[in-house]
Amino acid sequence: MKASLHTVRLELTQPLRISRSTMTARDAVWLGIEHDGVTGHGEAVTSVYYGLDTGALERLLTAVGTDLARCTDPESALEALRAGELAGADTPPAVTAAVEAALLDLVGKRANSPVHRLLGAVEPPVAATARTIGITSPGQAASQARRLAASGFEVIKVKAGTPDPEDDVERVRAIRAAAPRARLLLDPNGAWSRPQAEALLPRFAELGVEAVEQPLAPGTPEALGALAETSPLPVIADEDAVDLDDVRRLAGRVHGVNVKLAKCGGVHAALRIAEALDGGCTELMLGCLTASSLGLAPAVHLADRARWADLDGHLLLGHDPWTGIGGTDGFVRASALPGLGVRPRPPRTTEEEVSREDVA
């Protein structure tokens, strides 16, 4: 097998502000794994929060690509990866997830089967995805919510965590008025103290917010569990729920966990988490980083296993270099094509770029 890398810049349509940062773009490193004339693709994206820059991703993916040469075929490589024999214990989960995605894509193409069938699902999963509105003025938030509702989005995720919590309340109130039938999720990204959360959550419950993600700073899962016991809203752990061990500690104490393939290590790791939660009172949310359709596709093939799907990272881009999972109407759909079912999108023309700027 032969591995190749290609790095691209993913620009957002508009800056996305959350409580700890504002993002305008990130790099994506595409991994291609070729065997017998067939190529599988995977994607890893840079992340300041997870300490992964472009150079680190390229170096780590190159190292794993070199190790692939000792595998006889992608099927055995996939088994070796999941057994921890292909990527070392110190390999970041985002890198493992990208390698697994490329191998799944390749294995599926060789078997003429979409990835969801390889994972046991007969029909292509379809899920209503949340669409994120960042920290912005109430007027701008309302305008975005109105457009999203008109486009078919049933779930809107609202970023929170401004220095003045009243700004968050006013933003949610404006969104609720603009999209009265939308399901609202709230995400302060760990910005609140325990007293702030206890004071604010009842107010957001009155505004019809369905659930809140990681209201407290990560690092004290016991405090998050204690808050969930008395919260009028379901509490979903995100930054405190990185891997299977974290989820086992939180299961039964919080109402949900946000599983992102880039933080847990990929599809196989996510399936183990879903199995650990099955039958309990803690439910699964599938989340993502801002990435292309290639980066989102593996999670979409798992979307039927989650109560909440937050798989809109590709929709935040000014130009998504891949296509195949939908989302613009509020629903992501796994493709029935072999492998991940995504394909490269032609580059935008100058005329299309001007048109997109006019819309934005």
Tab-separated table of C-alpha atoms in Angstrom:
chain	number	residue	atom	x	y	z
A	1	MET	CA	0.000	0.000	0.000
A	2	LYS	CA	1.112	3.527	-0.726
A	3	ALA	CA	0.196	6.637	1.271
A	4	SER	CA	0.121	10.251	0.106
A	5	LEU	CA	-0.680	13.579	1.773
A	6	HIS	CA	-2.213	16.806	0.519
A	7	THR	CA	-2.732	19.887	2.686
A	8	VAL	CA	-5.372	22.539	1.971
A	9	ARG	CA	-6.703	25.652	3.676
A	10	LEU	CA	-10.374	25.594	4.719
A	11	GLU	CA	-11.768	29.124	4.978
A	12	LEU	CA	-14.994	29.740	6.890
A	13	THR	CA	-17.798	31.741	5.322
A	14	GLN	CA	-17.652	34.046	8.335
A	15	PRO	CA	-15.679	34.055	11.608
A	16	LEU	CA	-17.015	31.647	14.229
A	17	ARG	CA	-16.718	33.058	17.729
A	18	ILE	CA	-17.012	30.810	20.774
A	19	SER	CA	-16.249	31.561	24.416
A	20	ARG	CA	-12.524	30.828	24.188
A	21	SER	CA	-11.599	31.855	20.621
A	22	THR	CA	-12.625	33.059	17.176
A	23	MET	CA	-11.872	30.928	14.127
A	24	THR	CA	-11.706	32.067	10.512
A	25	ALA	CA	-9.892	29.121	8.889
A	26	ARG	CA	-8.003	25.910	9.574
A	27	ASP	CA	-5.796	23.555	7.597
A	28	ALA	CA	-6.904	20.089	6.528
A	29	VAL	CA	-4.444	17.308	5.757
A	30	TRP	CA	-5.839	14.676	3.408
A	31	LEU	CA	-4.466	11.159	3.610
A	32	GLY	CA	-4.735	8.940	0.547
A	33	ILE	CA	-4.059	5.209	0.814
A	34	GLU	CA	-3.729	3.390	-2.511
A	35	HIS	CA	-3.816	-0.377	-3.038
A	36	ASP	CA	-4.244	-2.247	-6.308
A	37	GLY	CA	-5.333	0.912	-8.129
A	38	VAL	CA	-7.996	1.900	-5.587
A	39	THR	CA	-7.559	4.846	-3.192
A	40	GLY	CA	-9.221	5.547	0.138
A	41	HIS	CA	-9.262	9.024	1.660
A	42	GLY	CA	-9.312	10.451	5.177
A	43	GLU	CA	-8.927	13.919	6.688
A	44	ALA	CA	-7.397	15.428	9.814
A	45	VAL	CA	-7.755	19.134	10.643
A	46	THR	CA	-5.598	21.422	12.724
A	47	SER	CA	-6.791	22.353	16.198
A	48	VAL	CA	-5.304	24.817	18.663
A	49	TYR	CA	-7.382	23.286	21.470
A	50	TYR	CA	-6.018	19.788	20.812
A	51	GLY	CA	-2.498	21.081	20.111
A	52	LEU	CA	-2.316	19.922	16.497
A	53	ASP	CA	-0.759	22.214	13.917
A	54	THR	CA	-0.192	21.503	10.245
A	55	GLY	CA	3.378	20.334	10.656
A	56	ALA	CA	2.480	17.916	13.434
A	57	LEU	CA	-0.360	16.376	11.422
A	58	GLU	CA	1.820	15.969	8.336
A	59	ARG	CA	4.626	14.400	10.362
A	60	LEU	CA	2.351	11.996	12.247
A	61	LEU	CA	0.379	10.937	9.170
A	62	THR	CA	3.593	10.376	7.250
A	63	ALA	CA	4.852	8.095	10.026
A	64	VAL	CA	1.692	6.005	10.001
A	65	GLY	CA	1.774	5.933	6.214
A	66	THR	CA	5.252	4.447	6.360
A	67	ASP	CA	4.014	1.748	8.747
A	68	LEU	CA	1.246	0.860	6.305
A	69	ALA	CA	3.860	-0.543	3.935
A	70	ARG	CA	4.274	-3.617	6.143
A	71	CYS	CA	0.549	-4.498	5.858
A	72	THR	CA	-0.404	-6.812	3.029
A	73	ASP	CA	-3.819	-5.263	2.371
A	74	PRO	CA	-6.176	-2.574	3.768
A	75	GLU	CA	-8.311	-5.124	5.618
A	76	SER	CA	-5.367	-6.364	7.670
A	77	ALA	CA	-4.177	-2.765	8.117
A	78	LEU	CA	-7.556	-1.833	9.573
A	79	GLU	CA	-7.335	-4.730	12.042
A	80	ALA	CA	-3.800	-3.718	12.990
A	81	LEU	CA	-4.841	-0.112	13.529
A	82	ARG	CA	-7.700	-1.100	15.817
A	83	ALA	CA	-5.434	-3.449	17.740
A	84	GLY	CA	-3.005	-0.606	18.376
A	85	GLU	CA	-0.293	-2.190	16.238
A	86	LEU	CA	-0.204	0.400	13.463
A	87	ALA	CA	-0.341	3.676	15.388
A	88	GLY	CA	1.420	3.945	18.730
A	89	ALA	CA	-0.308	4.723	22.014
A	90	ASP	CA	0.973	8.293	21.814
A	91	THR	CA	-0.586	8.903	18.380
A	92	PRO	CA	-3.228	11.657	18.713
A	93	PRO	CA	-6.821	10.436	18.283
A	94	ALA	CA	-7.366	12.802	15.339
A	95	VAL	CA	-4.571	11.079	13.420
A	96	THR	CA	-5.860	7.606	14.229
A	97	ALA	CA	-9.349	8.681	13.131
A	98	ALA	CA	-8.065	9.990	9.791
A	99	VAL	CA	-6.102	6.814	9.067
A	100	GLU	CA	-9.099	4.657	10.006
A	101	ALA	CA	-11.354	6.740	7.747
A	102	ALA	CA	-9.031	6.286	4.770
A	103	LEU	CA	-8.839	2.544	5.394
A	104	LEU	CA	-12.618	2.238	5.784
A	105	ASP	CA	-13.069	4.163	2.544
A	106	LEU	CA	-10.622	1.839	0.791
A	107	VAL	CA	-12.064	-1.366	2.279
A	108	GLY	CA	-15.584	-0.273	1.355
A	109	LYS	CA	-14.584	0.519	-2.211
A	110	ARG	CA	-12.858	-2.859	-2.558
A	111	ALA	CA	-15.977	-4.625	-1.227
A	112	ASN	CA	-18.327	-2.378	-3.258
A	113	SER	CA	-20.063	-1.545	0.015
A	114	PRO	CA	-20.782	1.759	1.782
A	115	VAL	CA	-19.170	2.162	5.178
A	116	HIS	CA	-22.456	1.998	7.099
A	117	ARG	CA	-23.025	-1.520	5.771
A	118	LEU	CA	-19.558	-2.511	6.893
A	119	LEU	CA	-20.682	-1.306	10.328
A	120	GLY	CA	-23.914	-3.313	10.313
A	121	ALA	CA	-26.525	-0.796	9.121
A	122	VAL	CA	-28.583	-1.763	6.067
A	123	GLU	CA	-30.039	1.621	5.140
A	124	PRO	CA	-27.983	4.830	4.768
A	125	PRO	CA	-28.300	6.814	8.018
A	126	VAL	CA	-30.122	10.150	7.842
A	127	ALA	CA	-30.143	12.654	10.705
A	128	ALA	CA	-31.319	16.173	11.420
A	129	THR	CA	-28.126	18.058	12.150
A	130	ALA	CA	-27.744	21.043	14.409
A	131	ARG	CA	-26.456	24.197	12.736
A	132	THR	CA	-24.217	26.416	14.836
A	133	ILE	CA	-24.735	30.122	15.439
A	134	GLY	CA	-21.650	31.654	17.009
A	135	ILE	CA	-21.434	34.447	19.549
A	136	THR	CA	-22.800	37.486	17.757
A	137	SER	CA	-25.361	40.248	18.256
A	138	PRO	CA	-28.994	39.292	18.913
A	139	GLY	CA	-30.034	40.888	15.634
A	140	GLN	CA	-27.497	38.959	13.575
A	141	ALA	CA	-28.316	35.744	15.434
A	142	ALA	CA	-32.026	36.200	14.747
A	143	SER	CA	-31.360	36.810	11.058
A	144	GLN	CA	-29.264	33.643	10.828
A	145	ALA	CA	-31.879	31.602	12.712
A	146	ARG	CA	-34.641	32.828	10.427
A	147	ARG	CA	-32.673	31.789	7.327
A	148	LEU	CA	-31.815	28.410	8.800
A	149	ALA	CA	-35.411	27.650	9.731
A	150	ALA	CA	-36.547	28.625	6.243
A	151	SER	CA	-33.926	26.253	4.769
A	152	GLY	CA	-35.269	23.306	6.756
A	153	PHE	CA	-33.057	23.200	9.840
A	154	GLU	CA	-34.912	21.786	12.831
A	155	VAL	CA	-32.026	22.046	15.321
A	156	ILE	CA	-29.989	25.164	16.062
A	157	LYS	CA	-26.947	25.162	18.321
A	158	VAL	CA	-26.177	28.465	20.019
A	159	LYS	CA	-22.724	29.314	21.257
A	160	ALA	CA	-22.598	31.050	24.641
A	161	GLY	CA	-20.095	32.119	27.279
A	162	THR	CA	-19.708	35.877	26.829
A	163	PRO	CA	-18.300	37.933	29.731
A	164	ASP	CA	-21.816	39.246	30.373
A	165	PRO	CA	-24.220	36.273	30.546
A	166	GLU	CA	-27.120	38.589	29.746
A	167	ASP	CA	-25.737	38.776	26.207
A	168	ASP	CA	-26.221	35.016	25.912
A	169	VAL	CA	-29.776	35.242	27.235
A	170	GLU	CA	-30.680	37.975	24.762
A	171	ARG	CA	-29.147	36.029	21.874
A	172	VAL	CA	-31.144	32.909	22.714
A	173	ARG	CA	-34.307	34.965	23.188
A	174	ALA	CA	-33.841	36.537	19.752
A	175	ILE	CA	-33.220	33.157	18.129
A	176	ARG	CA	-36.273	31.658	19.824
A	177	ALA	CA	-38.437	34.495	18.490
A	178	ALA	CA	-37.014	34.146	14.972
A	179	ALA	CA	-37.292	30.331	14.881
A	180	PRO	CA	-40.085	29.426	17.316
A	181	ARG	CA	-40.316	25.770	16.268
A	182	ALA	CA	-36.587	25.025	16.253
A	183	ARG	CA	-34.986	22.722	18.794
A	184	LEU	CA	-32.290	24.745	20.556
A	185	LEU	CA	-29.019	23.447	21.980
A	186	LEU	CA	-26.716	25.687	24.014
A	187	ASP	CA	-22.918	25.438	24.179
A	188	PRO	CA	-20.862	27.695	26.490
A	189	ASN	CA	-17.703	25.599	25.870
A	190	GLY	CA	-16.992	25.412	29.598
A	191	ALA	CA	-17.206	29.162	30.210
A	192	TRP	CA	-19.469	29.223	33.293
A	193	SER	CA	-18.786	28.801	36.958
A	194	ARG	CA	-21.036	26.502	38.973
A	195	PRO	CA	-23.024	29.421	40.493
A	196	GLN	CA	-23.448	31.003	37.050
A	197	ALA	CA	-24.709	27.766	35.575
A	198	GLU	CA	-27.172	27.208	38.409
A	199	ALA	CA	-28.540	30.723	37.934
A	200	LEU	CA	-28.669	30.654	34.132
A	201	LEU	CA	-29.961	27.193	33.296
A	202	PRO	CA	-33.516	27.794	34.592
A	203	ARG	CA	-33.708	30.926	32.434
A	204	PHE	CA	-32.633	29.040	29.327
A	205	ALA	CA	-35.090	26.282	30.159
A	206	GLU	CA	-37.874	28.880	30.155
A	207	LEU	CA	-36.750	29.912	26.655
A	208	GLY	CA	-37.189	26.355	25.452
A	209	VAL	CA	-33.547	25.282	25.217
A	210	GLU	CA	-33.461	21.485	24.876
A	211	ALA	CA	-30.006	20.728	26.325
A	212	VAL	CA	-26.727	22.382	27.298
A	213	GLU	CA	-23.228	21.203	26.400
A	214	GLN	CA	-20.300	21.461	28.804
A	215	PRO	CA	-21.483	24.427	30.861
A	216	LEU	CA	-18.536	24.109	33.297
A	217	ALA	CA	-14.809	24.247	32.620
A	218	PRO	CA	-13.397	20.803	31.786
A	219	GLY	CA	-11.265	19.022	34.326
A	220	THR	CA	-13.845	18.539	37.067
A	221	PRO	CA	-16.278	15.896	35.767
A	222	GLU	CA	-17.564	15.378	39.295
A	223	ALA	CA	-18.807	18.972	39.346
A	224	LEU	CA	-20.429	18.490	35.952
A	225	GLY	CA	-22.216	15.386	37.212
A	226	ALA	CA	-23.363	17.186	40.343
A	227	LEU	CA	-24.746	20.048	38.250
A	228	ALA	CA	-26.609	17.590	36.034
A	229	GLU	CA	-28.408	16.129	39.072
A	230	THR	CA	-30.326	19.366	39.673
A	231	SER	CA	-30.263	20.969	36.230
A	232	PRO	CA	-33.638	21.776	34.636
A	233	LEU	CA	-31.975	20.993	31.269
A	234	PRO	CA	-30.177	17.861	30.127
A	235	VAL	CA	-26.411	18.325	30.520
A	236	ILE	CA	-24.153	16.954	27.786
A	237	ALA	CA	-20.444	16.463	28.472
A	238	ASP	CA	-18.077	17.441	25.655
A	239	GLU	CA	-14.594	18.553	26.646
A	240	ASP	CA	-14.826	16.310	29.736
A	241	ALA	CA	-15.747	13.274	27.600
A	242	VAL	CA	-12.741	12.549	25.425
A	243	ASP	CA	-12.428	8.767	25.392
A	244	LEU	CA	-14.099	5.577	26.589
A	245	ASP	CA	-12.685	5.841	30.107
A	246	ASP	CA	-14.079	9.385	30.454
A	247	VAL	CA	-17.478	8.250	29.220
A	248	ARG	CA	-17.574	5.340	31.662
A	249	ARG	CA	-16.870	7.744	34.525
A	250	LEU	CA	-19.665	10.070	33.378
A	251	ALA	CA	-22.262	7.478	32.343
A	252	GLY	CA	-25.343	7.762	34.523
A	253	ARG	CA	-24.189	11.106	35.916
A	254	VAL	CA	-24.794	13.326	32.874
A	255	HIS	CA	-27.607	13.145	30.338
A	256	GLY	CA	-25.420	12.929	27.253
A	257	VAL	CA	-21.863	12.800	25.910
A	258	ASN	CA	-20.666	14.510	22.755
A	259	VAL	CA	-18.520	12.047	20.815
A	260	LYS	CA	-16.248	13.501	18.149
A	261	LEU	CA	-14.219	11.046	16.096
A	262	ALA	CA	-11.216	13.373	16.149
A	263	LYS	CA	-11.092	13.347	19.940
A	264	CYS	CA	-11.998	9.704	20.668
A	265	GLY	CA	-9.932	8.082	17.898
A	266	GLY	CA	-12.368	7.242	15.114
A	267	VAL	CA	-15.340	5.107	14.176
A	268	HIS	CA	-14.330	1.988	16.107
A	269	ALA	CA	-13.738	3.992	19.281
A	270	ALA	CA	-17.086	5.763	18.856
A	271	LEU	CA	-18.859	2.421	18.456
A	272	ARG	CA	-17.299	1.183	21.703
A	273	ILE	CA	-18.588	4.305	23.451
A	274	ALA	CA	-22.057	3.823	21.971
A	275	GLU	CA	-22.041	0.216	23.167
A	276	ALA	CA	-21.020	1.306	26.672
A	277	LEU	CA	-23.946	3.754	26.776
A	278	ASP	CA	-26.509	1.381	25.293
A	279	GLY	CA	-29.432	0.786	27.620
A	280	GLY	CA	-28.372	3.452	30.099
A	281	CYS	CA	-29.710	6.911	30.863
A	282	THR	CA	-26.797	8.773	29.237
A	283	GLU	CA	-27.375	9.333	25.532
A	284	LEU	CA	-25.068	9.814	22.586
A	285	MET	CA	-24.424	13.030	20.707
A	286	LEU	CA	-22.269	12.971	17.573
A	287	GLY	CA	-20.248	16.128	17.138
A	288	CYS	CA	-17.489	17.328	14.851
A	289	LEU	CA	-14.768	19.857	14.218
A	290	THR	CA	-15.014	22.326	11.379
A	291	ALA	CA	-13.894	20.193	8.445
A	292	SER	CA	-14.823	19.225	4.900
A	293	SER	CA	-17.404	16.631	3.878
A	294	LEU	CA	-14.533	14.143	3.754
A	295	GLY	CA	-13.798	14.771	7.423
A	296	LEU	CA	-17.485	14.602	8.409
A	297	ALA	CA	-18.429	11.514	6.378
A	298	PRO	CA	-17.300	8.805	8.845
A	299	ALA	CA	-19.509	10.271	11.589
A	300	VAL	CA	-22.481	10.568	9.228
A	301	HIS	CA	-22.293	6.812	8.670
A	302	LEU	CA	-22.915	6.499	12.456
A	303	ALA	CA	-25.627	9.150	12.682
A	304	ASP	CA	-28.496	6.726	13.270
A	305	ARG	CA	-26.949	5.740	16.597
A	306	ALA	CA	-27.190	9.192	18.201
A	307	ARG	CA	-29.978	11.165	19.860
A	308	TRP	CA	-28.349	14.437	18.830
A	309	ALA	CA	-26.335	15.036	15.654
A	310	ASP	CA	-24.137	18.120	15.438
A	311	LEU	CA	-22.505	17.435	12.077
A	312	ASP	CA	-22.417	20.829	10.415
A	313	GLY	CA	-18.668	21.509	10.224
A	314	HIS	CA	-18.668	21.367	6.414
A	315	LEU	CA	-21.578	23.806	6.247
A	316	LEU	CA	-19.490	26.535	7.899
A	317	LEU	CA	-17.002	26.606	5.015
A	318	GLY	CA	-16.923	29.145	2.224
A	319	HIS	CA	-16.053	26.275	-0.120
A	320	ASP	CA	-16.296	22.597	0.792
A	321	PRO	CA	-13.735	20.747	-1.361
A	322	TRP	CA	-15.746	17.488	-1.089
A	323	THR	CA	-19.396	16.588	-1.526
A	324	GLY	CA	-21.631	13.636	-0.731
A	325	ILE	CA	-23.223	14.007	2.737
A	326	GLY	CA	-25.755	16.797	2.145
A	327	GLY	CA	-26.715	19.045	5.039
A	328	THR	CA	-27.862	22.268	3.398
A	329	ASP	CA	-31.511	21.357	4.059
A	330	GLY	CA	-30.861	20.519	7.709
A	331	PHE	CA	-30.278	16.786	7.206
A	332	VAL	CA	-27.026	14.898	6.697
A	333	ARG	CA	-27.223	11.642	4.762
A	334	ALA	CA	-24.747	8.822	4.390
A	335	SER	CA	-24.188	7.907	0.778
A	336	ALA	CA	-25.034	4.482	-0.650
A	337	LEU	CA	-21.888	4.664	-2.792
A	338	PRO	CA	-18.971	2.374	-1.877
A	339	GLY	CA	-16.690	3.528	0.918
A	340	LEU	CA	-17.348	6.880	2.547
A	341	GLY	CA	-19.339	7.941	-0.515
A	342	VAL	CA	-17.764	11.385	-0.896
A	343	ARG	CA	-16.064	12.779	-3.960
A	344	PRO	CA	-13.971	15.865	-4.744
A	345	ARG	CA	-15.864	19.000	-5.698
A	346	PRO	CA	-14.504	21.136	-8.548
A	347	PRO	CA	-12.764	24.347	-7.411
A	348	ARG	CA	-14.903	27.463	-7.399
A	349	THR	CA	-14.691	29.832	-10.312
A	350	THR	CA	-14.076	33.533	-9.763
A	351	GLU	CA	-17.726	34.203	-10.625
A	352	GLU	CA	-18.911	31.746	-7.960
A	353	GLU	CA	-16.602	33.324	-5.362
A	354	VAL	CA	-18.068	36.767	-6.047
A	355	SER	CA	-21.588	35.339	-5.803
A	356	ARG	CA	-20.788	33.690	-2.444
A	357	GLU	CA	-19.375	36.974	-1.106
A	358	ASP	CA	-22.562	38.759	-2.122
A	359	VAL	CA	-24.660	36.190	-0.243
A	360	ALA	CA	-22.494	36.398	2.869
